[in-house]
Amino acid sequence: MTSELDIFVGNTTLIDEDVYRLWLDGYSVNDAVALRVRSGILEQTGATAGVLQSDTMDHYRTFHMLERLLHAPPKLLHQLIFQIPPSRQALLIERYYTFDEAFVREVLGKKLSKGTKKDLDDISAKTGITLKSCRRQFDNFKRVFKVVEEMRGSLVDNIQQHFLLSDRLARDYAAIVFFANNRFETGKKKLQYLSFGDFAFCAELMIQNWTLGAVDSQMDDMDVDLDKEFLQDLKELKVLVADKDLLDLHKSLVCAALRGKLGVFSEMETNFKNLSRGLVNVAAKLTHNKDVRDLFVDLVEKFVEPCRSDHWTLNDVRLFLNQYSASVHSLDGFRHQTLWDRYMGTLRGCLLRLYHD
Amino acid sequence: MPGKLKVKIVAGRHLPVMDRASDLTDAFVEVKFGNTTFKTDVYLKSLNPQWNSEWFKFEVDDEDLQDEPLQITVLDHDTYSANDAIGKVYIDIDPLLYSEAATVISGWFPIYDTIHGIRGEINVVVKVDLFNDLNRFRQSSCGVKFFCTTSIPKCYRAVVIHGFVEELVVNEDPEYQWIDRIRTPRASNEARQRLISLMSGELQRKIGLKVLEMRGNAVVGYLQCFDLEGESGLVVRAIGTACTLDKLSSPAAFLPACNSPSKEMKESPLVHPPSHGCRSTHNSPIHTATGSRLTQNFSVSVPTLIYTGMGSGSAGKEGGPFKALLRQQTQAALEQRGGSPHRFCRRREFPFLTLTAFPPGLLVHVGGVVSARSVKLLDRIHNPDEPETRDAWWAEIRQEIKSHAKALGCHAVVGYSESTSICEEVCILSASGTAAVLNPRFLQEGTVEGSLEQRIEENLPVGCGFCHIPYDELNMPFPAHLTYCYNCRKQKVPDVLFTTIDLPTDAVVVGKGCLIQARLCRLKKKAQAEANATAISNLLPFMEYEVHTQLMNKLKLKGMNALFGLRIQITVGENMLMGLASATGVYLAALPTPGGIQIAGKTPNDGSYEQHISHMQKRINDTIAKNKELYEINPPEVSEEIIGSPIPEPRQRSRLLRSQSESSDEVTELDLSHGKKDAFVLEIDDTDAMEDVHSLLTDVPPPSGFYSCNTEIMPGINNWTSEIQMFTSVRVVRLSSLNLTNQALNKNFNGLCENLLKSLYFKLRSMTPCCLCHVNFTVSLPEDELIQVTVTAVAITFDKNQALQTTKAHAEKTLQRASTDNDELLQFPLELCSDSLPAPAFPATKEHLESASSNSGTPAAQRAVTVEKASPMGDGNFRNRSAPPCASSTVGVVKMTPLSFIPGAKITKYLGIINMFFIRETTSLREEGGVSGFLHAFIAEVFAMVRAHVAALGGNAVVSYIMKQCVFMENPSKNQAQCLINVSGDAVVFVRESDLEAMSTQQSAVNCQTSCPGEVTT
């Protein structure tokens, strides 16, 4: 006696959170059943393996049917076929768009193209996340990217409106979209110590201060593209390291202010010019796309690593960066104070976040 | 021209992409009613078109209004080729035709295509202006209300219950017409859907006419079914109970939902002057468009069996009772009917009620289950001269049921239902019900309500009256074991009671009830025509016998003594017959404690065998003890003296009177009873019997926290909380052809049902403690080795702690009230209720009846109010208020339930009947996820369409929902499948009782504010 057909349809669609998780994680029905058996559910409920198999199949079928709607979450709210309480709808959407840290680190900053999609099996092998789940996550990134890419208004708001995600998750997606659009390099070995959270933090600061949206809230792509004019202007900052007097004056101001307050004062003093050169050169190079992509590599190479090798504490870094930014206001010959603040304000935040082991 | 139908097409959304090039659609809409069609403009390049059409007006007869559905077709405009259909919406406008139901249909409807399923939604507004012209001869019956609910609907009271109404219409099935060979599957499906919609409309109109003729204004317990007879045609038949209902002045009158006082005025003039005279009972059942191709050229009738008591397996000693069965070939039923003594009083011809629950005082005594079956051969021979064949078949069966009821000393049959099972050209017609004695006061017009009140006081609220035997003790239709009622000690009761009705609300029950099922398969040889019909009719009595034995054994095993809601389904397939009986077992305090089950071995002096027997006996005794504990059956001890002298018929009998023959005059009675008084003997004389005993013990009780029943409410649980989950589950299994023996089949079938139940318990585990109510199993045999089981039920949560207290209190109270049971006046034969009585207006003591009928309502629901207040509300509570149907974006929740009520809520308005028929077909079965994916999606779509229609009527729930048919056919090798589903129910508006209270306090607050405006102005 074999079961040809076996279905259960409720007027209110039954959603089993545990099975949903297994489905999202890309397990096959059989694997999911095995995992559920291992969780001890048979003992708890007195059910048989057959019952579990049938139940799992049912849920998988339901999720499969829901998936089409989850691709455009507002559809899930308006559709008539599945009656699902709003709280459950929110849960379905949120979980569907939730991604794995390990996965996002692999694709962050990469072009969301077919080429990248082909590499998903490598990523799957590397991270231990099933290929199915990798595909879902990748497609989610790509889908969100496509929808909000050319939209006006705040990136986070757009994502929230079109995908009904929680604030937290929408912010993460904003970072992913921002990184994908600007193709920031995040995969280098040097950057491996950084988490998605680190990058997302930086992305948020950069969206707030460095994009078109920071100056004009009615532009297309305002939150996605960096403000080209601003990047051009950054060249002006070069004077800070090119003009030897200005550089010396800057150094003396910083040193005067920090003497006795910094655990690594002498190291700072000897390294000041290198560090300053590094930070200003990063700014000056941002006119080239290639250098924009390498922003994080440069920051780590030019600032994080030298400080780290001299054993700066986070507090040392904070004191230094504050003073380093502020002292520029006292440089009489320097006329680009606003530009400097827009640049350094964001960079300081990013560097502090990036400075850890 | 008494009606104007107005339709407005507002907008569409989520349309499918019809133009691959642009990824968009150029959609327009055709609106068709009868032969008139209107079109909207084409809305270019959009998946969310905004047509905002003018009002399309159709000027039509009310007859057409009742018969025709409104047909809305959404198409994609194509300049060069034919326009592509996106899908259709059929809207039944019947709910707009009677007052106090819906006044407008407005909302988003899923656009449905029989090949692609739901493809987007369309927003439609429909209105009807009816002109009343009451004086002309009516062909229409606008204004008669229809209810699927098998009790008096909650916001009405029954003034008169007129009785049984039935009708059937016949047509050719478009699927089998020659044209079907050249048209597309889509066209064919749509032709079928449309035809069935038309036939349903016509049927309902005709039934309505009969009701008006009886001077009623409503049909309660309306059950409409389709018989897909294949090449011989399509039969749509319906039965119901005609009533005169009065709307109760709603306590929630301030709610917007009930604010249509002007509408209610239309009510009264609908009563048609009675047409006297001796007209043919059956209006021509034939759809006028086509002649009937149906005929009866062969009919096998099965001998009448009166199973007085199937209890004893030892019947075998007598050499097998079935040897004594008489075979009869009867075809004279028509003549018999012609000579019916009751023709003078047309509407009383069949004193049947399709109700399963009754206003207090109506049900006086219950005799037992009566059922009749008949095997018929469908034939293709055209015989337009004999158009009433189907009608005649049913008339025979009903006649038989009636005579059985009479044999039980009853004049009426309640909880009556009819069904068919068709395989190729063989058709089994079945009817069953519960023989009963009713209080005739309810059934006559012009009842003085004051006296009704008196009667109820005098006679009934004992809680045991219905158990008392209606038949004459000294002249019993069959041998039975009687005792004095354990409740009142005055009247005689049987030891076991089987019924098809719900447990009366005042019945005193000990402990809880449970679902009891008997399952059975019998192989039969494949055969053709007459030989096949004969083989089937030969098997039927054996099946009935075994089903009954199983039921009885399982009932004893549960330690219970009565079955309610009994439904026996016999399904015929190519090479087997299946029997599935479901009922809810309870322990009635009025009936004697059931004896145990005793096992007797056939071969004595065999040590190991004896040991085995005693082992089995022990297991059985343990099971009984365990069940008693599980279902909390601990009846008060009764000492023998109180019971009085034993009645001199020391047999243990149940009342199950059944037959399969038309000729009730020649009833062959068989006494199959040889049981001892106290114990119920199971004899194990061969391996089969052993298997049977084993299978008894394999039924696993539901896991803790779960109860199940197939009645409306679970006996012994009163405190429902508000969370409900209605579901449908379908399983199809393929039997391996190798092991096709009766035993293996039985085992498989048992396993299938048990596993299905287990799966349900597992799926619903998060709802515990909960009860599966109205569990409805349907078995069909779509192909040689396929068994399909469909289950629909509702899971309702309840508050565990309160349950015990209320039941106890209830039981004690009822026991105290036990008083004399006086039934001398009540055995009026129904037929004597004369037609000629004038119908005086009844100035009523309205208060009493209102309170009475609210008592008959859902005590559970009323009690649940307090429960809700005490416990935090669960997930099921979100957005319960009836949202305006057009509520912009969010979809309003529509509850669905097979029950007639919604726990913790009050139904404030009935909006009309929902009766929908859908066909879905696919030629890409694999791509849609195989058979499971296909059917899962289809059933979800059906639910969605039902909900959308209810929401468009302004409702927020469907009660008495039933999936009457789910016919699934597959052809995996061709990658094809087809499914037909028919569902029905009553669309209603309900209000949470907690909301009601909140609203009334709000209201009073508002009143207070407005009443003292002085303060505000200062």
mmCIF file of N, CA and C in Angstrom, chain A residues 5-67:
data_model
loop_
_atom_site.group_PDB
_atom_site.id
_atom_site.type_symbol
_atom_site.label_atom_id
_atom_site.label_comp_id
_atom_site.label_asym_id
_atom_site.label_seq_id
_atom_site.Cartn_x
_atom_site.Cartn_y
_atom_site.Cartn_z
ATOM 1 N N LEU A 5 -1.167 10.139 -2.814
ATOM 2 C CA LEU A 5 -1.511 11.537 -2.631
ATOM 3 C C LEU A 5 -1.780 11.718 -1.153
ATOM 4 N N ASP A 6 -1.305 12.778 -0.586
ATOM 5 C CA ASP A 6 -1.463 12.966 0.844
ATOM 6 C C ASP A 6 -1.351 14.458 1.128
ATOM 7 N N ILE A 7 -2.475 15.070 1.403
ATOM 8 C CA ILE A 7 -2.436 16.520 1.615
ATOM 9 C C ILE A 7 -3.288 16.930 2.809
ATOM 10 N N PHE A 8 -2.969 18.079 3.337
ATOM 11 C CA PHE A 8 -3.720 18.680 4.438
ATOM 12 C C PHE A 8 -3.807 20.161 4.121
ATOM 13 N N VAL A 9 -5.011 20.689 4.036
ATOM 14 C CA VAL A 9 -5.172 22.114 3.762
ATOM 15 C C VAL A 9 -6.047 22.723 4.848
ATOM 16 N N GLY A 10 -5.528 23.691 5.554
ATOM 17 C CA GLY A 10 -6.302 24.347 6.608
ATOM 18 C C GLY A 10 -6.857 25.663 6.111
ATOM 19 N N ASN A 11 -7.972 26.067 6.675
ATOM 20 C CA ASN A 11 -8.526 27.381 6.302
ATOM 21 C C ASN A 11 -7.541 28.469 6.706
ATOM 22 N N THR A 12 -6.942 28.291 7.869
ATOM 23 C CA THR A 12 -5.801 29.123 8.220
ATOM 24 C C THR A 12 -4.574 28.282 7.916
ATOM 25 N N THR A 13 -3.673 28.808 7.100
ATOM 26 C CA THR A 13 -2.522 28.013 6.683
ATOM 27 C C THR A 13 -1.628 27.717 7.884
ATOM 28 N N LEU A 14 -1.378 26.439 8.087
ATOM 29 C CA LEU A 14 -0.514 26.031 9.201
ATOM 30 C C LEU A 14 0.942 26.297 8.845
ATOM 31 N N ILE A 15 1.642 26.965 9.719
ATOM 32 C CA ILE A 15 3.071 27.205 9.510
ATOM 33 C C ILE A 15 3.817 26.622 10.698
ATOM 34 N N ASP A 16 4.699 25.669 10.430
ATOM 35 C CA ASP A 16 5.518 25.111 11.498
ATOM 36 C C ASP A 16 6.888 25.788 11.418
ATOM 37 N N GLU A 17 7.214 26.551 12.441
ATOM 38 C CA GLU A 17 8.449 27.343 12.385
ATOM 39 C C GLU A 17 9.694 26.482 12.212
ATOM 40 N N ASP A 18 9.692 25.335 12.883
ATOM 41 C CA ASP A 18 10.877 24.482 12.793
ATOM 42 C C ASP A 18 11.061 23.952 11.379
ATOM 43 N N VAL A 19 9.958 23.520 10.790
ATOM 44 C CA VAL A 19 10.057 22.984 9.432
ATOM 45 C C VAL A 19 10.410 24.105 8.458
ATOM 46 N N TYR A 20 9.903 25.284 8.719
ATOM 47 C CA TYR A 20 10.220 26.429 7.862
ATOM 48 C C TYR A 20 11.723 26.683 7.869
ATOM 49 N N ARG A 21 12.292 26.598 9.034
ATOM 50 C CA ARG A 21 13.731 26.814 9.147
ATOM 51 C C ARG A 21 14.498 25.758 8.344
ATOM 52 N N LEU A 22 14.055 24.509 8.482
ATOM 53 C CA LEU A 22 14.734 23.443 7.742
ATOM 54 C C LEU A 22 14.602 23.666 6.236
ATOM 55 N N TRP A 23 13.423 24.122 5.851
ATOM 56 C CA TRP A 23 13.207 24.376 4.424
ATOM 57 C C TRP A 23 14.097 25.525 3.942
ATOM 58 N N LEU A 24 14.148 26.565 4.734
ATOM 59 C CA LEU A 24 14.982 27.706 4.360
ATOM 60 C C LEU A 24 16.452 27.298 4.297
ATOM 61 N N ASP A 25 16.820 26.397 5.193
ATOM 62 C CA ASP A 25 18.205 25.962 5.208
ATOM 63 C C ASP A 25 18.517 25.019 4.065
ATOM 64 N N GLY A 26 17.500 24.744 3.263
ATOM 65 C CA GLY A 26 17.750 23.999 2.039
ATOM 66 C C GLY A 26 17.830 22.493 2.182
ATOM 67 N N TYR A 27 17.303 21.967 3.283
ATOM 68 C CA TYR A 27 17.334 20.517 3.432
ATOM 69 C C TYR A 27 16.266 19.865 2.580
ATOM 70 N N SER A 28 16.571 18.688 2.072
ATOM 71 C CA SER A 28 15.576 17.912 1.343
ATOM 72 C C SER A 28 14.565 17.379 2.369
ATOM 73 N N VAL A 29 13.428 16.911 1.860
ATOM 74 C CA VAL A 29 12.407 16.392 2.774
ATOM 75 C C VAL A 29 12.984 15.298 3.656
ATOM 76 N N ASN A 30 13.732 14.390 3.028
ATOM 77 C CA ASN A 30 14.264 13.269 3.808
ATOM 78 C C ASN A 30 15.237 13.728 4.885
ATOM 79 N N ASP A 31 16.100 14.669 4.528
ATOM 80 C CA ASP A 31 17.044 15.192 5.519
ATOM 81 C C ASP A 31 16.287 15.891 6.643
ATOM 82 N N ALA A 32 15.254 16.645 6.243
ATOM 83 C CA ALA A 32 14.475 17.364 7.250
ATOM 84 C C ALA A 32 13.802 16.384 8.198
ATOM 85 N N VAL A 33 13.266 15.304 7.628
ATOM 86 C CA VAL A 33 12.622 14.304 8.488
ATOM 87 C C VAL A 33 13.649 13.730 9.454
ATOM 88 N N ALA A 34 14.830 13.397 8.925
ATOM 89 C CA ALA A 34 15.871 12.823 9.774
ATOM 90 C C ALA A 34 16.235 13.793 10.901
ATOM 91 N N LEU A 35 16.364 15.065 10.555
ATOM 92 C CA LEU A 35 16.716 16.063 11.567
ATOM 93 C C LEU A 35 15.611 16.209 12.609
ATOM 94 N N ARG A 36 14.363 16.137 12.141
ATOM 95 C CA ARG A 36 13.255 16.257 13.092
ATOM 96 C C ARG A 36 13.223 15.053 14.022
ATOM 97 N N VAL A 37 13.483 13.880 13.445
ATOM 98 C CA VAL A 37 13.512 12.679 14.283
ATOM 99 C C VAL A 37 14.568 12.861 15.368
ATOM 100 N N ARG A 38 15.716 13.381 14.954
ATOM 101 C CA ARG A 38 16.808 13.560 15.903
ATOM 102 C C ARG A 38 16.440 14.556 17.015
ATOM 103 N N SER A 39 15.555 15.482 16.690
ATOM 104 C CA SER A 39 15.180 16.480 17.697
ATOM 105 C C SER A 39 14.298 15.879 18.791
ATOM 106 N N GLY A 40 13.906 14.608 18.595
ATOM 107 C CA GLY A 40 13.149 13.948 19.652
ATOM 108 C C GLY A 40 11.654 14.181 19.567
ATOM 109 N N ILE A 41 11.182 14.648 18.415
ATOM 110 C CA ILE A 41 9.764 14.994 18.299
ATOM 111 C C ILE A 41 8.872 13.755 18.357
ATOM 112 N N LEU A 42 9.410 12.631 17.884
ATOM 113 C CA LEU A 42 8.598 11.415 17.897
ATOM 114 C C LEU A 42 8.268 11.016 19.325
ATOM 115 N N GLU A 43 9.280 11.129 20.198
ATOM 116 C CA GLU A 43 9.053 10.750 21.591
ATOM 117 C C GLU A 43 8.070 11.713 22.250
ATOM 118 N N GLN A 44 8.253 12.995 21.940
ATOM 119 C CA GLN A 44 7.382 13.993 22.573
ATOM 120 C C GLN A 44 5.927 13.811 22.208
ATOM 121 N N THR A 45 5.680 13.474 20.936
ATOM 122 C CA THR A 45 4.302 13.473 20.461
ATOM 123 C C THR A 45 3.737 12.089 20.256
ATOM 124 N N GLY A 46 4.591 11.082 20.292
ATOM 125 C CA GLY A 46 4.101 9.732 20.061
ATOM 126 C C GLY A 46 3.740 9.474 18.608
ATOM 127 N N ALA A 47 4.253 10.315 17.712
ATOM 128 C CA ALA A 47 3.936 10.129 16.298
ATOM 129 C C ALA A 47 4.871 9.087 15.690
ATOM 130 N N THR A 48 4.534 8.631 14.508
ATOM 131 C CA THR A 48 5.379 7.673 13.805
ATOM 132 C C THR A 48 6.177 8.409 12.741
ATOM 133 N N ALA A 49 7.194 7.717 12.218
ATOM 134 C CA ALA A 49 8.032 8.335 11.189
ATOM 135 C C ALA A 49 7.198 8.661 9.953
ATOM 136 N N GLY A 50 6.232 7.813 9.668
ATOM 137 C CA GLY A 50 5.362 8.049 8.517
ATOM 138 C C GLY A 50 4.593 9.350 8.650
ATOM 139 N N VAL A 51 4.079 9.565 9.848
ATOM 140 C CA VAL A 51 3.337 10.792 10.116
ATOM 141 C C VAL A 51 4.239 12.003 9.918
ATOM 142 N N LEU A 52 5.459 11.868 10.402
ATOM 143 C CA LEU A 52 6.410 12.974 10.304
ATOM 144 C C LEU A 52 6.754 13.269 8.843
ATOM 145 N N GLN A 53 6.926 12.209 8.109
ATOM 146 C CA GLN A 53 7.238 12.344 6.684
ATOM 147 C C GLN A 53 6.100 13.098 5.977
ATOM 148 N N SER A 54 4.893 12.658 6.238
ATOM 149 C CA SER A 54 3.736 13.268 5.587
ATOM 150 C C SER A 54 3.593 14.733 5.996
ATOM 151 N N ASP A 55 3.814 14.991 7.256
ATOM 152 C CA ASP A 55 3.714 16.367 7.772
ATOM 153 C C ASP A 55 4.765 17.257 7.118
ATOM 154 N N THR A 56 5.983 16.731 7.027
ATOM 155 C CA THR A 56 7.071 17.523 6.444
ATOM 156 C C THR A 56 6.792 17.828 4.970
ATOM 157 N N MET A 57 6.324 16.805 4.261
ATOM 158 C CA MET A 57 5.993 16.985 2.842
ATOM 159 C C MET A 57 4.957 18.096 2.682
ATOM 160 N N ASP A 58 3.954 18.042 3.534
ATOM 161 C CA ASP A 58 2.873 19.021 3.475
ATOM 162 C C ASP A 58 3.395 20.440 3.645
ATOM 163 N N HIS A 59 4.217 20.600 4.678
ATOM 164 C CA HIS A 59 4.761 21.927 4.940
ATOM 165 C C HIS A 59 5.649 22.379 3.785
ATOM 166 N N TYR A 60 6.474 21.470 3.286
ATOM 167 C CA TYR A 60 7.352 21.831 2.174
ATOM 168 C C TYR A 60 6.543 22.290 0.972
ATOM 169 N N ARG A 61 5.433 21.575 0.720
ATOM 170 C CA ARG A 61 4.588 21.940 -0.418
ATOM 171 C C ARG A 61 4.014 23.341 -0.214
ATOM 172 N N THR A 62 3.552 23.573 1.014
ATOM 173 C CA THR A 62 2.998 24.893 1.314
ATOM 174 C C THR A 62 4.051 25.976 1.106
ATOM 175 N N PHE A 63 5.253 25.744 1.627
ATOM 176 C CA PHE A 63 6.308 26.749 1.506
ATOM 177 C C PHE A 63 6.653 26.978 0.038
ATOM 178 N N HIS A 64 6.655 25.886 -0.695
ATOM 179 C CA HIS A 64 6.961 26.004 -2.114
ATOM 180 C C HIS A 64 5.931 26.918 -2.804
ATOM 181 N N MET A 65 4.670 26.732 -2.425
ATOM 182 C CA MET A 65 3.620 27.560 -3.029
ATOM 183 C C MET A 65 3.722 29.008 -2.554
ATOM 184 N N LEU A 66 4.174 29.176 -1.312
ATOM 185 C CA LEU A 66 4.288 30.527 -0.765
ATOM 186 C C LEU A 66 5.487 31.270 -1.332
ATOM 187 N N GLU A 67 6.477 30.519 -1.805
ATOM 188 C CA GLU A 67 7.736 31.135 -2.197
ATOM 189 C C GLU A 67 7.545 32.203 -3.270
#
